[in-house]
Short mmCIF file of C-alpha atoms and ligand atoms in Angstrom, two decimals:
data_model
loop_
_atom_site.label_atom_id
_atom_site.label_comp_id
_atom_site.label_asym_id
_atom_site.label_seq_id
_atom_site.Cartn_x
_atom_site.Cartn_y
_atom_site.Cartn_z
CA MET A 208 0.38 0.28 0.06
CA SER A 209 1.46 3.67 -0.48
CA ARG A 210 2.37 5.95 2.47
CA VAL A 211 2.23 9.91 1.88
CA HIS A 212 2.13 12.67 4.37
CA MET A 213 1.43 16.25 3.72
CA GLU A 214 3.96 19.10 4.23
CA ASN A 215 3.86 22.48 3.10
CA ILE A 216 6.20 24.07 1.24
CA THR A 217 7.46 27.33 0.33
CA CYS A 218 7.38 28.68 -3.13
CA ILE A 219 10.40 30.03 -4.30
CA ALA A 220 8.18 31.85 -7.05
CA CYS A 221 5.60 34.24 -4.56
CA GLY A 222 7.15 33.22 -1.43
CA LYS A 223 3.70 31.98 -0.54
CA GLU A 224 3.46 28.41 1.20
CA SER A 225 1.25 25.49 -0.50
CA PRO A 226 0.73 22.15 1.33
CA TYR A 227 2.34 18.94 -0.96
CA ARG A 228 1.64 15.77 -1.05
CA TYR A 229 4.68 13.54 -0.45
CA TRP A 230 5.00 9.55 -1.61
CA ASP A 231 6.90 7.56 1.49
CA MET A 232 5.90 4.69 -0.61
CA ILE A 233 4.56 4.05 -3.86
CA ASP A 234 2.45 1.05 -4.58
CA PRO A 235 0.83 1.53 -7.95
CA MET A 236 -1.41 -1.74 -7.46
CA MET A 237 -4.04 -0.25 -7.01
CA ASN A 238 -4.36 2.60 -9.03
CA GLN A 239 -2.06 2.64 -12.36
CA GLU A 240 -2.53 6.02 -12.95
CA THR A 241 -0.33 6.45 -9.45
CA LYS A 242 2.32 4.62 -11.89
CA ASP A 243 1.54 7.59 -14.41
CA LYS A 244 2.98 9.72 -12.55
CA VAL A 245 5.78 8.23 -11.34
CA LEU A 246 6.80 8.11 -15.14
CA SER A 247 6.26 11.18 -16.21
CA GLY A 248 7.12 13.17 -13.67
CA GLU A 249 4.12 15.08 -11.74
CA LEU A 250 4.06 12.75 -8.62
CA PHE A 251 7.22 14.41 -7.58
CA THR A 252 6.24 18.13 -9.20
CA PHE A 253 5.06 20.40 -6.53
CA THR A 254 2.55 23.39 -7.73
CA CYS A 255 2.27 26.41 -6.00
CA LYS A 256 -2.00 26.66 -5.50
CA HIS A 257 -1.12 30.90 -5.11
CA CYS A 258 1.00 31.38 -8.35
CA GLY A 259 0.72 28.09 -10.01
CA ALA A 260 4.67 27.51 -10.03
CA LYS A 261 6.18 24.41 -10.11
CA ARG A 262 9.02 22.33 -8.84
CA ARG A 263 10.44 18.89 -8.63
CA VAL A 264 10.90 18.18 -5.19
CA THR A 265 13.42 15.69 -4.44
CA TYR A 266 13.38 13.12 -1.42
CA ASP A 267 13.77 9.73 -0.79
CA THR A 268 11.25 6.73 -1.84
CA ILE A 269 10.33 3.51 -2.59
CA TYR A 270 8.64 1.94 -5.21
CA GLN A 271 7.04 -0.98 -4.56
CA GLU A 272 5.33 -3.25 -7.16
CA VAL A 273 4.76 -6.37 -4.46
CA ALA A 274 3.20 -9.13 -7.11
CA LYS A 275 6.02 -8.74 -9.22
CA GLY A 276 8.80 -8.92 -6.60
CA ARG A 277 10.07 -5.73 -7.90
CA THR A 278 11.48 -2.65 -5.47
CA PHE A 279 12.96 0.37 -6.22
CA HIS A 280 14.30 2.42 -3.48
CA LEU A 281 15.31 6.11 -4.15
CA VAL A 282 18.17 7.63 -1.76
CA THR A 283 19.19 11.28 -2.31
CA SER A 284 21.21 10.95 -0.21
CA GLU A 285 24.64 9.43 1.20
CA GLU A 286 23.22 8.57 4.16
CA SER A 287 20.22 7.16 3.47
CA TYR A 288 21.98 5.30 0.66
CA MET A 289 24.27 3.79 3.20
CA GLN A 290 20.43 2.80 5.12
CA ALA A 291 19.49 1.07 2.13
CA VAL A 292 22.51 -0.52 0.98
CA ASN A 293 21.84 -2.17 4.51
CA ILE A 294 18.63 -2.72 4.47
CA TYR A 295 18.68 -5.37 1.49
CA ALA A 296 22.10 -6.26 2.68
CA ASP A 297 20.95 -9.87 4.45
CA ARG A 298 18.30 -10.50 2.20
CA ASP A 299 18.04 -14.32 3.14
CA SER A 300 16.97 -13.19 6.78
CA HIS A 301 13.67 -13.15 7.98
CA SER A 302 13.48 -9.60 9.43
CA SER A 303 14.32 -8.32 5.62
CA PRO A 304 11.60 -6.12 3.76
CA VAL A 305 11.97 -8.17 0.63
CA LEU A 306 12.56 -11.88 -0.24
CA ALA A 307 16.07 -12.98 -1.83
CA HIS A 308 14.32 -13.75 -5.22
CA GLU A 309 12.92 -10.57 -5.69
CA ILE A 310 14.25 -7.74 -7.76
CA VAL A 311 15.51 -4.92 -5.56
CA ARG A 312 17.22 -1.46 -7.47
CA ILE A 313 19.05 1.15 -5.02
CA VAL A 314 18.66 4.27 -7.61
CA LEU A 315 19.90 7.70 -7.26
CA SER A 316 17.41 9.56 -9.35
CA GLN A 317 13.42 9.82 -10.00
CA ASN A 318 15.03 9.51 -13.64
CA GLN A 319 16.53 6.18 -12.73
CA LEU A 320 13.58 4.99 -11.45
CA ALA A 321 11.38 6.21 -14.10
CA GLU A 322 13.73 3.95 -16.26
CA LYS A 323 13.89 1.13 -13.65
CA ILE A 324 9.83 1.04 -14.72
CA ARG A 325 10.23 0.94 -17.93
CA ILE A 326 12.64 -1.62 -18.42
CA PHE A 327 11.21 -4.03 -16.30
CA ASP A 328 7.78 -3.11 -17.78
CA GLU A 329 9.55 -4.39 -20.83
CA GLY A 330 9.80 -8.13 -19.86
CA LEU A 331 14.12 -7.05 -20.14
CA ASP A 332 17.47 -7.06 -17.70
CA ASP A 333 18.64 -3.80 -16.63
CA ARG A 334 22.14 -5.04 -16.77
CA ILE A 335 21.87 -5.85 -20.48
CA VAL A 336 19.85 -2.52 -20.88
CA GLU A 337 23.16 -1.00 -19.25
CA ILE A 338 25.85 -2.09 -21.76
CA ILE A 339 24.03 -1.24 -24.57
CA LYS A 340 23.81 1.93 -23.21
CA ALA A 341 27.74 2.05 -22.36
CA TYR A 342 28.48 0.42 -26.29
CA PHE A 343 26.58 3.35 -27.93
CA LEU A 344 27.74 5.89 -25.13
CA SER A 345 31.62 4.68 -25.99
CA GLN A 346 30.45 4.90 -29.55
CA LEU A 347 29.44 8.49 -29.33
CA TYR A 348 32.15 9.62 -27.61
CA GLU A 349 34.21 8.69 -30.65
CA GLN A 350 32.45 10.52 -32.81
CA GLU A 351 32.32 13.39 -31.30
CA GLN A 352 35.08 13.31 -28.87
CA ASP A 353 34.02 17.15 -26.97
CA ILE A 354 30.60 16.20 -27.03
CA GLN A 355 28.96 16.35 -23.05
CA VAL A 356 26.91 14.09 -21.98
CA ASP A 357 25.06 14.16 -18.68
CA GLU A 358 22.57 10.98 -18.34
CA VAL A 359 22.18 8.12 -20.05
CA LEU A 360 18.50 6.76 -20.28
CA PHE A 361 16.25 3.82 -21.33
CA PHE A 362 13.02 4.83 -23.44
CA VAL A 363 10.76 3.48 -25.13
CA GLY A 364 9.60 5.01 -28.57
CA ASP A 365 5.80 6.24 -29.85
CA GLN A 366 6.12 3.15 -32.19
CA ASN A 367 7.35 0.83 -29.29
CA GLN A 368 10.87 0.75 -30.55
CA TYR A 369 13.91 0.87 -27.68
CA GLU A 370 15.71 4.35 -27.28
CA ILE A 371 18.46 5.20 -25.61
CA ALA A 372 18.70 9.89 -24.83
CA PHE A 373 22.03 11.16 -24.20
CA LEU A 374 21.25 14.08 -22.03
CA SER A 375 23.10 16.75 -21.95
CA GLN A 376 22.74 20.14 -19.68
CA ASP A 377 23.00 22.14 -22.83
CA GLY A 378 20.43 21.07 -24.43
CA ASN A 379 21.67 19.48 -27.10
CA HIS A 380 20.53 15.89 -26.91
CA ARG A 381 21.15 13.01 -29.13
CA SER A 382 19.15 9.18 -29.11
CA ILE A 383 19.61 6.31 -30.97
CA SER A 384 17.04 3.47 -31.38
CA PHE A 385 18.42 -0.73 -31.15
CA SER A 386 16.21 -3.61 -31.50
CA ARG A 387 14.67 -6.13 -29.77
CA GLU A 388 16.98 -8.83 -31.60
CA MET A 389 20.07 -6.54 -30.45
CA TYR A 390 19.04 -6.67 -26.84
CA ASP A 391 18.67 -10.84 -27.83
CA GLY A 392 21.77 -10.71 -28.90
CA ILE A 393 23.46 -9.67 -26.06
CA LYS A 394 21.59 -11.05 -23.76
CA LYS A 395 22.31 -14.73 -25.09
CA ASP A 396 26.02 -13.80 -25.34
CA ILE A 397 26.73 -12.13 -22.15
CA GLY A 398 23.61 -12.88 -20.10
CA GLY A 399 24.41 -16.31 -18.94
CA LYS A 400 28.49 -14.85 -17.78
CA LEU A 401 25.70 -12.81 -14.66
CA PRO A 402 25.35 -13.51 -11.54
CA PRO A 403 21.24 -14.33 -10.88
CA ILE A 404 19.79 -10.99 -11.80
CA HIS A 405 18.20 -10.28 -7.85
CA GLN A 406 21.69 -11.01 -6.66
CA GLU A 407 22.94 -7.11 -7.51
CA LEU A 408 21.08 -4.10 -5.39
CA GLU A 409 22.68 -1.01 -7.75
CA VAL A 410 22.90 -2.03 -11.71
CA ASP A 411 23.64 1.28 -13.64
CA LEU A 412 26.67 2.19 -16.52
CA GLU A 413 29.20 1.50 -13.88
CA ILE A 414 28.10 -1.90 -13.47
CA ALA A 415 28.24 -2.60 -17.15
CA MET A 416 32.07 -1.79 -18.06
CA GLU A 417 32.49 -4.08 -15.13
CA TYR A 418 29.98 -6.77 -16.63
CA LEU A 419 32.07 -6.17 -20.12
CA LYS A 420 35.77 -5.94 -19.08
CA ASP A 421 35.36 -10.30 -17.63
ZN1 LIG B 1325 3.87 30.81 -5.29
#
């Protein structure tokens, strides 16, 4: 079940306070709309009721789809990161909030949280997706040495095609699409050498590089 609490936030545009709903635990099972709002970022958007100004609010939350055995834990500080690591460190013990065979991922941003939802909803292995991201990113750097990439994210396009977006703070975004065949090929080549999918807590570009080294 979702768990929320209300707190007032001071608007930086007009200086007045408005209530904002903090989601301590997000469980979209009873309400698909909640999930859509996580994916769009609306759930994390504060709207001032006085002047209408909007801004993103950053905080820790746990997104859990119990029926699918998936937990994505969003941490926004070093301290909460360490706490999350400790929570899931000993998952075989009875006190653990999730079972050993369930998927747990610690994510560091709302974008990463939405990305994990997209990846697992497509039935993909996030480690293979990160390997594909690493491959395309290295290609991009080869073509354009001075390109600035701040975030690399997986998306599903309008035609249901798979896409990797390279986001950059200067607004010069790029994207590249890849086929399910490419994914299946890499999964076949490398998938068997990877540890069980539920064993990892953090799956990002860094770990993809580790996989490729072996
Ligand atoms: Zn305002």
